[in-house]
Amino acid sequence: MRLPHALRPRRTTPAQTQAESPEGPHADPSAAPAGRRFIDFPRHGRRGLRRWTPSWKLVSGLATLSAVSLGGAFAVVYTQVEIPGAHDSARRQATVYYWADGSRMVSVGDVNRQDVTLAQVPVSVQRAVIAAENADFYSDTGVSFTGIARAAKSIVEGKETQGGSTITQQYVKNTYLTQDQTVGRKVKELVLALKISNSRSKREILEGYLNTSWFGRDSYGVQAAAYAYYGVPAEDLNPSQAALLATLLKGADSYDPALGPANHRRAVERWKWVLDRQVETGVMSAAERARHQDFPEPKKPVKPTSQAGQTGYLVDIANKYLKSRGGITGKDLADGGYRIHTTFDKEKVDSLAKAVEKVRKDGLDPKKRAADRHVEVGAASVRPEDGAVVAVYGGADAITHFSNNADTSGVPAGSAFKPFVYAATLEPLSAKVRAVEGADRRDQGGAKLSVAVPVPAFAGTPLVEAMTGTSHAPFVEAGKEIGLRNVKRMAVSAGLREESMAKLEPTFSIGTSTPSAVRLASAYTTFVNEGNQTEPYSVTKVERDGVPVDGFAKPERRRAMSDVVAAQVSGALLNTGWSALNAKGSDGADGATSDAPRGPVWAGATNAGDYMRSAWFIGSTEKLSTAVAMFRTKPDAPQLLGMQGVGGPDSERGNVFPVRIWETYHRTVDPAPSDRRADPLRPAEEAAAPGARETQEPGKPGKPGKPGKPGETQEPGEPQEPRGRA
């Protein structure tokens, strides 16, 4: 039986098929499929780029399929995740700090928290927190959809998620989860936040959030924070104080105004923003906002009694290192479970404290002399070998004197800054000399010859002589000549912090900058370590719940200045050390303070001509570099008090005392360096002219001899006499 004509298959030639194609006679016959495909990709009947461009139907279909799949997966997760039990604060482990020898130093970890009902929290506190953290808290679903999108994107990219959470999400994280910023934890947080939002009232969630949030100062919850910052219960907080507590939720480590000038500036700015934000969101009137113009300064933090004496200062320095090196926050530490091994040497810490107490007792009489009142001392000892901070003196007692004097940044260095000016002046000269004389000059016997850098003179005085004198003019002129930016660059390269540098004015070269004792002690090791600098460190190992925390390997050495410059500056520092230690004995009399044999001491110091309201002495031996600062301050005075008259008329504005503290301390912990490559300290006038030649043969130990002469330098790799041990 024959089919009707209309139903018979049409016979066409290849030419006819190509001619009748939608693309015309130039279409690619191979692109035409034998039959219709479920997914038309690459697209049939298309050529070039159009063949590989998906149609809108395909794109929309795939998007719909992805959304359905993601929604289905989320629904499965939602049904499977149960709301866990809340954290048990009593089960939190303490954070333990250890001395360098492995013995326990202190355990910190009692949870400071006292729950209150929402009715006990002033409305002003509730409004401030909501305005700062989640303005649409009462109308949202408990989650941030931007956070969900961010989490989804992170899942696809294999990255971690970050902040932007609602109050409900933060409450879930505080109460049920860890603080880890991982994708899995973020997804679980979103699911739990939805469940909590659907099963509890907003008031219950807000109450839980206020009772579990971290406010700093070891305070969990608004009640503990109210006592820690203002000494009152939460119900007595006023709107201005409430705005500051809301500010702290952004990060107490950065916004507690008592933790330094930068923190104070940030706190004031955000405090203003929180108040303004309440006006913007309609919960505070402009008239009420106008009544809150004065920043509500909180009381000073109080250390727990377990951190009395120097312990609190040691914990403070270790914590700062943890935060800067490993990204560990104050809340992390308060959550507990850490085992922190430090570089602090218990014997040296005790000896340094005793040395300060002895010199204060012998030389100061605050009951009889008004000038002896409000005197503070800060000191730090760093190991030149590797930069380890082995001891600090932060003040009389960490629980009564909160500021850490060993790590303060408000005491001008005065003449103790001059070595960095000298080094900056020598650096370009040494490069020229090295270029002319070569890097490997030897005599006929094969011994290396030193590269002599001409000693520059300014204001009619060679800088090497001005190092031990009281004249400032040569250094002011030197700074102008070489450029204050170059001086600053040298000081920072040697290890001083950028933020401690003063304005680049003519007085910059005579020490208006305010480095800490820790940083000055560390920076001076650069001169005795052949120009190499190592960042000071205070933590050697960190574990949490038995698992090692990465990021705490020893800092590596780096080149801060040429070895030629370092050797020449250290020659001048040896003379400064001799002059200071033999003129200002710890017993108050002239002459050397100890008959015990002593190796070389590289030192810098302030002098009576500084008039900078501070007294410094920094002395480095082969084993220890110790910086001691003395200054006067009191809470109600914005600036340091004058040092005139401290200790009586013969104290040289207090400059005799840091030297005596240094000598008393070093006599106990570092009486005689084991490798003595120099004779005992000798008068500066014995120093010979620059350009002297080394007689030591390559590869052989150096013979005992005189300390390095001013201007004397030598080639890289040649053992110096004296030099810091690498």
XYZ file of C-alpha atoms in Angstrom:
726
model
C 0.000 0.000 0.000
C 1.397 3.308 -0.983
C 1.400 6.277 1.454
C -0.401 9.449 0.486
C 1.858 11.891 -1.283
C 1.849 14.395 1.592
C 3.156 11.765 4.028
C 5.867 10.353 1.822
C 9.498 11.154 2.894
C 10.935 13.929 0.874
C 14.019 13.098 -1.085
C 16.484 15.962 -1.263
C 19.942 16.305 -2.594
C 22.753 17.717 -0.365
C 22.627 20.918 -2.361
C 18.894 21.298 -1.697
C 19.372 20.646 2.044
C 22.072 23.278 2.299
C 20.086 25.799 0.306
C 16.987 25.363 2.487
C 18.910 25.613 5.794
C 17.962 28.576 8.074
C 21.509 29.812 7.661
C 21.287 29.582 3.886
C 23.625 27.823 1.495
C 26.685 28.604 3.680
C 25.574 26.631 6.788
C 27.749 23.807 8.053
C 25.965 20.529 7.180
C 27.885 18.710 9.930
C 26.252 20.965 12.568
C 22.777 19.611 11.848
C 21.960 16.738 14.221
C 20.136 13.638 13.125
C 17.352 14.429 15.650
C 16.284 16.910 18.344
C 18.613 16.980 21.450
C 17.487 17.474 25.069
C 20.133 20.197 25.561
C 20.913 22.093 22.407
C 24.572 22.878 23.110
C 26.671 23.499 21.162
C 23.792 24.967 19.206
C 22.928 23.297 15.936
C 22.535 25.383 12.851
C 24.918 28.067 14.192
C 28.453 28.957 13.228
C 31.382 30.607 14.997
C 30.786 32.335 18.340
C 26.999 31.940 18.104
C 27.404 28.168 18.024
C 29.022 28.330 21.523
C 26.748 30.990 23.045
C 23.982 29.307 25.130
C 20.424 30.415 24.467
C 18.403 32.323 27.070
C 16.208 29.254 27.493
C 19.218 27.138 28.400
C 20.592 29.750 30.811
C 17.270 30.293 32.574
C 16.666 26.571 32.760
C 20.025 25.860 34.331
C 19.562 28.749 36.794
C 16.183 27.389 37.828
C 17.601 23.894 38.206
C 20.485 25.205 40.340
C 18.149 27.211 42.571
C 15.871 24.225 43.061
C 18.821 21.954 43.802
C 20.375 24.430 46.253
C 17.008 24.985 47.937
C 16.463 21.266 48.204
C 19.912 20.720 49.671
C 19.353 23.539 52.174
C 15.977 22.039 53.109
C 17.647 18.692 53.797
C 20.294 20.356 55.952
C 17.604 22.390 57.755
C 15.671 19.267 58.717
C 18.770 17.370 59.851
C 20.455 20.072 61.959
C 19.164 20.124 65.525
C 19.602 23.013 67.957
C 22.430 21.817 70.243
C 22.823 22.514 73.930
C 24.318 25.880 74.851
C 27.996 26.157 75.746
C 28.779 25.287 79.332
C 31.026 28.108 80.522
C 32.198 25.968 83.433
C 33.789 23.509 81.014
C 35.968 26.120 79.349
C 39.654 25.525 79.899
C 42.037 28.156 81.172
C 44.781 29.691 79.048
C 48.148 28.855 80.585
C 51.396 30.808 80.115
C 54.790 29.167 80.659
C 58.252 30.500 81.465
C 61.089 29.864 79.035
C 62.177 26.811 81.078
C 58.748 25.207 80.678
C 57.470 25.848 84.193
C 54.016 27.371 84.638
C 53.918 31.156 84.946
C 50.186 31.896 85.279
C 46.788 30.450 84.428
C 44.113 32.796 83.107
C 40.596 31.612 82.421
C 37.838 32.253 84.929
C 34.755 33.187 82.896
C 33.533 36.639 83.945
C 29.807 36.500 83.179
C 26.548 37.219 85.013
C 23.281 36.819 83.138
C 20.557 39.446 83.432
C 17.020 39.616 82.062
C 16.197 42.005 79.264
C 14.061 43.959 81.721
C 17.266 44.755 83.657
C 18.924 46.223 80.562
C 18.034 49.869 79.859
C 16.188 50.556 76.629
C 19.021 52.932 75.695
C 21.465 49.995 75.754
C 19.152 47.838 73.643
C 18.683 50.609 71.106
C 22.388 51.392 70.879
C 23.291 47.748 70.281
C 20.594 47.231 67.654
C 21.482 50.479 65.855
C 25.152 49.534 65.762
C 24.855 45.846 64.904
C 21.534 45.113 63.164
C 19.160 48.050 62.633
C 16.335 45.892 61.199
C 16.643 43.241 63.915
C 12.948 43.274 64.826
C 11.826 42.819 61.210
C 14.431 40.489 59.708
C 14.201 36.708 59.386
C 17.190 36.147 61.605
C 19.698 35.750 58.792
C 21.541 37.987 56.380
C 20.804 36.998 52.798
C 24.009 38.694 51.731
C 25.704 36.378 54.202
C 23.997 33.409 52.574
C 25.177 34.559 49.150
C 28.673 35.063 50.528
C 28.614 31.559 52.030
C 27.422 30.057 48.734
C 30.127 31.889 46.829
C 32.701 30.680 49.331
C 31.527 27.090 48.911
C 31.983 27.338 45.154
C 35.390 29.024 45.452
C 36.596 26.931 48.379
C 37.221 30.006 50.498
C 36.357 31.009 54.045
C 33.414 33.234 54.915
C 33.560 36.494 56.829
C 31.392 38.850 58.934
C 28.195 40.785 58.302
C 26.036 38.596 60.544
C 22.734 39.561 62.138
C 22.279 39.704 65.907
C 20.551 36.305 65.709
C 23.503 34.800 63.851
C 25.954 36.282 66.339
C 23.892 34.908 69.219
C 23.944 31.458 67.629
C 27.704 31.658 67.160
C 28.274 32.831 70.738
C 25.964 30.250 72.281
C 26.153 27.099 70.188
C 29.142 27.200 67.827
C 32.858 27.908 67.691
C 34.354 31.149 66.400
C 36.048 29.430 63.439
C 35.522 31.265 60.134
C 34.946 28.171 57.996
C 32.313 27.445 55.378
C 30.831 24.543 57.324
C 30.449 26.572 60.498
C 28.916 29.485 58.549
C 26.303 27.271 56.880
C 25.412 25.687 60.216
C 25.136 29.176 61.717
C 22.644 30.214 59.029
C 20.519 27.115 59.533
C 20.482 27.451 63.313
C 19.723 31.177 63.044
C 16.631 30.405 60.960
C 15.494 27.756 63.420
C 16.105 29.986 66.439
C 14.315 32.881 64.748
C 11.285 30.654 64.051
C 11.134 29.179 67.559
C 12.000 32.094 69.861
C 10.884 35.674 70.250
C 13.083 38.600 69.332
C 13.265 39.616 72.991
C 14.600 36.199 73.964
C 17.217 36.366 71.222
C 18.308 39.887 72.168
C 18.542 38.927 75.832
C 20.705 35.918 74.955
C 22.903 38.007 72.699
C 23.510 40.665 75.356
C 24.415 37.977 77.901
C 26.890 36.100 75.676
C 28.662 38.835 73.710
C 32.327 39.613 74.291
C 33.029 43.187 75.419
C 36.729 42.893 76.267
C 38.399 43.151 79.683
C 37.559 39.466 80.275
C 33.873 40.387 80.226
C 31.144 38.201 78.726
C 27.761 39.883 78.657
C 26.538 43.395 79.289
C 26.405 43.041 83.080
C 30.085 42.100 83.403
C 30.985 44.802 80.867
C 29.085 47.475 82.815
C 31.113 46.677 85.920
C 34.420 46.358 84.009
C 34.114 49.723 82.247
C 32.012 51.866 84.580
C 31.793 50.048 87.896
C 27.966 49.954 87.833
C 25.331 47.315 87.044
C 23.884 47.313 83.550
C 20.617 48.870 84.713
C 22.495 52.039 85.741
C 24.149 52.677 82.361
C 23.243 55.957 80.656
C 22.761 56.381 76.873
C 26.289 57.730 76.378
C 27.866 54.773 78.193
C 25.543 52.451 76.306
C 26.904 53.793 73.021
C 30.461 52.967 74.088
C 29.537 49.402 75.078
C 27.851 49.011 71.684
C 31.077 50.296 70.124
C 33.072 47.532 71.832
C 31.038 44.848 70.064
C 32.961 45.699 66.895
C 36.141 44.472 68.584
C 37.338 45.364 72.069
C 40.982 44.852 71.111
C 40.669 47.784 68.728
C 38.085 49.945 70.501
C 38.817 49.786 74.233
C 39.905 53.423 74.727
C 42.306 52.458 77.537
C 44.502 50.429 75.169
C 46.394 53.327 73.629
C 45.876 56.576 71.676
C 44.906 54.832 68.429
C 42.254 52.800 70.227
C 40.970 55.928 71.925
C 40.582 57.751 68.611
C 38.724 54.823 67.058
C 36.485 54.486 70.113
C 35.498 58.166 70.094
C 34.720 58.114 66.364
C 32.555 54.996 66.551
C 30.872 56.171 69.779
C 29.754 59.286 67.894
C 28.609 57.129 64.996
C 26.524 54.871 67.266
C 24.720 57.904 68.711
C 24.200 59.420 65.259
C 23.004 56.074 63.945
C 20.259 55.991 66.591
C 19.042 59.365 65.370
C 19.194 58.132 61.786
C 17.136 55.021 62.598
C 14.580 57.037 64.565
C 15.170 55.624 68.067
C 16.775 58.792 69.455
C 15.749 62.397 68.958
C 18.166 65.035 67.770
C 17.580 66.928 71.009
C 18.595 63.930 73.094
C 21.633 63.337 70.875
C 22.730 66.916 71.513
C 22.920 66.179 75.228
C 25.646 63.568 74.695
C 28.711 65.500 73.556
C 31.288 64.421 76.145
C 32.949 61.057 75.615
C 32.205 58.764 78.599
C 35.726 57.794 79.617
C 35.657 54.343 81.223
C 37.670 53.487 84.302
C 41.092 51.895 83.905
C 41.212 48.115 83.448
C 41.940 45.992 86.498
C 44.234 42.990 86.345
C 43.260 39.823 88.247
C 45.315 39.202 91.392
C 46.979 36.219 89.711
C 48.734 38.743 87.448
C 50.229 40.819 90.262
C 53.807 42.079 90.156
C 55.431 41.732 86.747
C 53.245 38.821 85.603
C 50.517 41.044 84.169
C 53.058 42.974 82.086
C 54.544 39.738 80.759
C 51.091 38.461 79.798
C 50.383 41.811 78.131
C 53.513 41.618 75.969
C 52.884 37.970 75.078
C 49.270 38.722 74.138
C 50.280 41.617 71.901
C 52.707 39.316 70.113
C 50.015 36.629 69.739
C 47.628 39.125 68.178
C 50.180 40.644 65.807
C 51.823 37.397 64.735
C 49.062 34.795 64.849
C 45.856 36.807 64.543
C 44.613 35.518 67.895
C 42.094 37.887 69.479
C 41.419 38.795 73.071
C 38.146 36.879 72.887
C 39.993 33.801 71.624
C 42.271 33.953 74.640
C 39.339 34.458 76.992
C 37.591 31.441 75.484
C 40.540 29.465 76.819
C 42.293 26.243 75.932
C 45.621 27.821 74.926
C 49.064 26.758 76.116
C 51.481 29.627 75.513
C 55.220 29.099 75.877
C 57.125 32.361 76.287
C 60.731 33.530 76.131
C 60.613 35.102 79.602
C 63.345 34.047 82.033
C 61.994 34.002 85.589
C 65.389 34.648 87.174
C 66.059 37.646 84.970
C 62.563 39.071 85.474
C 62.996 38.849 89.255
C 66.514 40.316 89.104
C 65.400 43.244 86.966
C 62.560 44.065 89.377
C 64.916 43.872 92.364
C 67.436 46.140 90.624
C 64.785 48.789 89.993
C 63.498 48.579 93.559
C 67.005 48.848 95.025
C 68.004 51.901 92.998
C 64.689 53.611 93.708
C 65.034 52.947 97.422
C 68.647 54.149 97.548
C 68.264 57.221 95.337
C 64.700 58.536 95.569
C 62.869 59.980 98.552
C 59.328 61.001 97.501
C 58.378 61.928 101.060
C 61.045 64.621 101.279
C 61.525 65.650 97.626
C 58.517 66.621 95.531
C 60.554 65.983 92.367
C 60.883 62.306 93.359
C 57.130 61.783 93.202
C 55.349 60.219 90.226
C 58.612 58.657 89.011
C 58.128 55.651 86.721
C 60.627 53.111 85.382
C 60.354 50.855 82.359
C 62.948 48.328 81.252
C 63.393 45.399 78.898
C 66.083 42.806 78.187
C 66.501 41.243 74.732
C 68.843 38.413 73.751
C 71.101 39.668 70.910
C 71.544 36.172 69.554
C 67.976 35.829 68.313
C 65.818 38.740 69.535
C 64.067 36.902 72.370
C 62.565 39.190 75.036
C 63.815 37.585 78.255
C 62.770 40.127 80.891
C 60.725 43.287 81.323
C 59.919 45.705 84.103
C 56.554 47.282 83.391
C 55.914 49.086 86.655
C 55.572 48.507 90.378
C 52.562 46.146 90.105
C 50.365 45.212 87.150
C 47.166 45.236 89.225
C 47.701 48.781 90.516
C 49.626 50.367 87.627
C 47.935 49.306 84.412
C 50.216 50.915 81.798
C 53.127 48.713 80.762
C 56.192 50.976 81.072
C 58.351 48.479 79.181
C 56.117 48.792 76.146
C 55.041 52.416 76.429
C 55.274 54.690 73.406
C 55.234 58.111 75.034
C 58.761 58.590 76.399
C 61.216 60.493 74.128
C 64.524 58.736 73.485
C 66.692 61.874 73.625
C 70.388 61.289 72.949
C 69.807 57.530 72.956
C 68.494 58.098 69.404
C 71.796 59.523 68.147
C 73.339 56.201 67.022
C 70.668 55.950 64.327
C 71.562 59.424 63.064
C 75.240 58.440 63.029
C 74.443 55.233 61.130
C 72.308 57.080 58.574
C 75.172 59.528 58.010
C 77.738 56.763 57.506
C 75.657 54.595 55.177
C 76.186 56.551 51.922
C 79.841 57.185 52.820
C 80.498 53.489 53.383
C 79.023 52.649 49.990
C 81.418 55.063 48.285
C 84.447 53.795 50.185
C 83.590 50.167 49.469
C 83.209 50.958 45.784
C 86.665 52.542 45.664
C 88.647 50.213 47.935
C 86.966 46.958 46.959
C 85.368 44.281 49.061
C 88.362 42.031 49.750
C 91.568 43.935 50.574
C 94.281 41.897 52.284
C 97.881 42.442 53.281
C 100.808 40.299 52.163
C 100.144 37.810 54.939
C 96.536 37.314 53.809
C 94.932 39.225 56.666
C 91.961 41.377 55.794
C 92.288 45.128 55.932
C 89.500 47.190 57.401
C 87.491 49.517 55.196
C 87.853 52.908 56.835
C 84.901 55.269 56.497
C 85.866 58.907 57.085
C 84.284 60.206 60.265
C 81.966 63.055 59.235
C 82.001 66.295 61.202
C 79.165 68.747 61.617
C 79.091 72.049 63.469
C 82.855 71.694 63.865
C 82.632 68.385 65.747
C 83.129 64.809 64.486
C 79.959 62.811 65.149
C 81.952 60.086 66.871
C 83.023 62.600 69.525
C 79.571 64.136 69.774
C 78.176 60.674 70.616
C 79.681 60.878 74.108
C 79.267 64.630 74.538
C 76.328 66.843 75.362
C 76.295 68.916 72.192
C 73.253 68.449 69.964
C 74.209 70.809 67.155
C 76.298 68.245 65.189
C 73.362 65.841 65.019
C 70.870 68.531 64.085
C 73.190 69.573 61.226
C 73.779 65.966 60.212
C 70.035 65.382 59.980
C 69.619 68.402 57.741
C 72.530 67.331 55.555
C 71.496 63.722 54.911
C 67.735 64.246 55.153
C 65.463 63.463 58.087
C 63.611 60.873 56.037
C 66.850 58.921 55.704
C 67.385 59.106 59.456
C 63.855 57.862 60.046
C 64.336 55.089 57.498
C 67.485 53.919 59.274
C 65.792 53.924 62.713
C 62.828 51.922 61.438
C 65.124 49.521 59.601
C 67.005 48.924 62.856
C 63.739 47.890 64.512
C 61.959 50.966 65.875
C 58.277 51.167 65.074
C 57.050 53.589 62.423
C 54.260 54.836 64.695
C 56.761 55.829 67.409
C 58.576 58.231 65.096
C 58.154 61.968 65.756
C 57.451 64.699 63.192
C 60.311 65.352 60.792
C 61.455 68.609 62.323
C 65.058 69.713 63.055
C 64.798 68.312 66.606
C 63.989 64.865 65.180
C 67.703 63.997 65.145
C 68.088 64.543 68.887
C 65.454 62.068 69.935
C 61.947 63.479 69.974
C 60.685 60.045 68.880
C 59.191 57.795 71.547
C 60.193 54.128 71.087
C 59.529 51.566 73.806
C 62.187 49.965 76.003
C 61.605 46.646 74.220
C 62.209 48.224 70.817
C 65.293 50.224 71.836
C 66.880 47.192 73.485
C 66.270 45.229 70.306
C 67.411 47.976 67.912
C 70.764 48.353 69.690
C 71.569 44.705 68.992
C 71.720 45.662 65.304
C 74.967 47.569 65.905
C 76.665 44.620 67.613
C 75.248 42.002 65.234
C 77.125 43.334 62.205
C 74.122 45.270 60.919
C 71.625 42.402 61.128
C 68.290 42.944 62.843
C 65.836 40.437 64.315
C 62.312 41.376 65.352
C 61.884 40.972 69.110
C 59.660 38.030 69.973
C 58.140 36.739 73.203
C 56.348 33.501 72.279
C 58.002 30.292 71.111
C 55.102 27.853 70.871
C 51.300 27.939 71.056
C 48.883 25.050 71.389
C 45.112 25.027 71.673
C 43.366 21.980 73.042
C 46.565 20.046 72.398
C 46.856 21.096 68.735
C 49.838 23.272 67.682
C 48.959 26.723 66.336
C 50.972 27.776 63.290
C 52.809 31.078 62.870
C 55.198 31.152 65.815
C 58.535 30.178 64.339
C 61.465 32.387 65.344
C 61.685 35.606 63.315
C 64.442 35.532 60.718
C 67.361 37.941 60.657
C 67.494 40.598 58.002
C 70.044 43.168 56.895
C 69.273 46.598 58.413
C 72.552 48.375 57.614
C 75.933 47.466 56.197
C 78.370 45.644 58.455
C 80.818 48.483 57.853
C 78.419 51.046 59.333
C 77.438 48.775 62.212
C 81.082 48.235 63.179
C 81.875 51.925 63.140
C 78.834 52.907 65.214
C 79.526 50.133 67.724
C 83.003 51.568 68.240
C 81.419 54.828 69.342
C 78.896 52.984 71.519
C 81.734 51.236 73.368
C 83.103 54.615 74.391
C 79.649 55.758 75.502
C 79.320 52.620 77.602
C 82.658 53.148 79.298
C 81.908 56.813 80.007
C 78.497 56.121 81.500
C 79.288 53.027 83.560
C 82.457 54.453 85.055
C 80.954 57.830 85.881
C 77.590 56.863 87.417
C 78.063 54.026 89.855
C 75.117 52.211 91.379
C 76.255 53.295 94.819
C 75.981 56.957 93.837
C 79.740 57.522 93.835
C 82.003 58.239 90.897
C 83.952 55.414 89.339
C 83.192 51.869 88.215
C 80.396 50.163 90.073
C 81.828 46.668 90.164
C 85.215 45.049 90.387
C 83.918 41.953 88.611
C 85.540 41.362 85.216
C 83.339 42.620 82.435
C 83.444 42.284 78.682
C 82.545 45.012 76.200
C 79.368 47.041 76.628
C 77.887 48.916 73.686
C 75.745 51.699 75.109
C 73.698 54.776 74.367
C 72.268 57.189 76.902
C 70.554 60.487 77.485
C 72.422 63.251 79.250
C 71.701 66.312 81.327
C 71.675 68.495 78.217
C 68.671 66.728 76.665
C 65.944 68.505 78.660
C 63.444 65.964 77.320
C 61.691 64.840 80.493
C 63.134 61.353 80.307
C 66.329 59.506 81.194
C 67.532 56.480 79.219
C 70.367 53.998 79.242
C 70.665 51.185 76.721
C 73.579 48.819 77.166
C 74.311 45.713 75.084
C 76.710 42.936 75.972
C 77.290 39.763 74.002
C 74.524 38.052 75.994
C 71.961 40.729 76.775
C 70.758 44.079 75.498
C 68.891 45.997 78.183
C 67.112 49.340 77.900
C 66.087 51.285 81.010
C 63.894 54.402 80.974
C 62.914 56.738 83.785
C 60.241 59.423 83.514
C 57.580 61.199 85.562
C 53.864 61.063 84.876
C 50.525 61.182 86.625
C 47.004 60.404 85.387
C 45.675 63.961 85.332
C 48.677 65.355 83.428
C 48.506 65.029 79.619
C 52.297 65.379 79.258
C 55.306 64.020 81.093
C 56.462 65.973 84.123
C 59.926 67.513 84.267
C 62.925 65.510 85.524
C 64.726 68.508 87.026
C 65.648 67.784 90.641
C 64.816 64.065 90.582
C 67.139 62.347 93.054
C 68.742 65.605 94.153
C 70.998 68.181 92.478
C 73.664 65.680 91.351
C 71.387 63.283 89.485
C 71.863 65.012 86.096
C 68.101 65.262 85.611
C 67.762 61.629 86.698
C 70.225 60.293 84.129
C 72.354 58.528 86.756
C 69.535 56.159 87.728
C 68.976 54.126 84.517
C 72.730 53.410 84.447
C 72.683 52.231 88.052
C 69.668 50.003 87.396
C 71.388 48.513 84.357
C 74.610 47.833 86.231
C 72.874 46.377 89.295
C 70.825 44.064 87.093
C 73.659 42.969 84.786
C 76.000 42.358 87.688
C 73.579 39.611 88.754
C 72.508 38.018 85.468
C 75.417 38.830 83.128
C 78.536 39.529 85.207
C 81.138 38.339 82.718
C 80.442 37.383 79.103
C 81.923 33.959 78.396
C 83.616 34.928 75.141
C 85.573 38.060 76.074
C 87.165 39.455 72.924
C 88.019 42.780 74.437
C 89.794 44.195 77.446
C 87.713 45.830 80.184
C 86.300 49.210 79.249
C 88.874 51.943 78.821
C 88.816 55.732 78.464
C 87.681 57.193 75.178
C 90.980 59.067 74.717
C 92.750 55.729 74.178
C 90.858 55.240 70.929
C 93.186 55.388 67.953
C 92.510 57.111 64.649
C 90.266 55.392 62.115
C 91.730 53.127 59.486
C 93.611 50.752 61.764
C 94.368 47.337 60.362
C 93.277 43.967 61.724
C 96.138 41.535 62.335
C 93.982 38.452 62.706
C 94.499 35.697 60.178
C 91.478 34.499 58.222
C 89.646 31.636 59.871
C 91.427 31.896 63.221
C 89.921 33.128 66.473
C 90.632 36.732 67.283
C 93.053 37.575 70.076
C 91.969 39.645 73.032
C 92.571 43.262 72.316
C 91.250 46.756 72.739
C 87.600 47.520 71.959
C 86.946 48.726 68.432
C 88.216 52.210 67.728
C 85.968 54.982 66.461
C 85.846 54.787 62.695
C 87.352 51.297 62.540
C 85.509 48.916 60.221
C 86.245 45.796 58.253
C 85.033 43.572 55.499
C 81.953 41.325 55.691
C 82.550 38.001 57.387
C 85.641 39.140 59.272
C 85.321 38.646 63.065
C 85.368 42.020 64.712
C 86.917 43.102 67.978
C 84.505 43.439 69.592
C 81.295 42.390 67.893
C 77.990 40.829 68.790
C 77.772 37.086 68.497
C 75.600 35.976 65.585
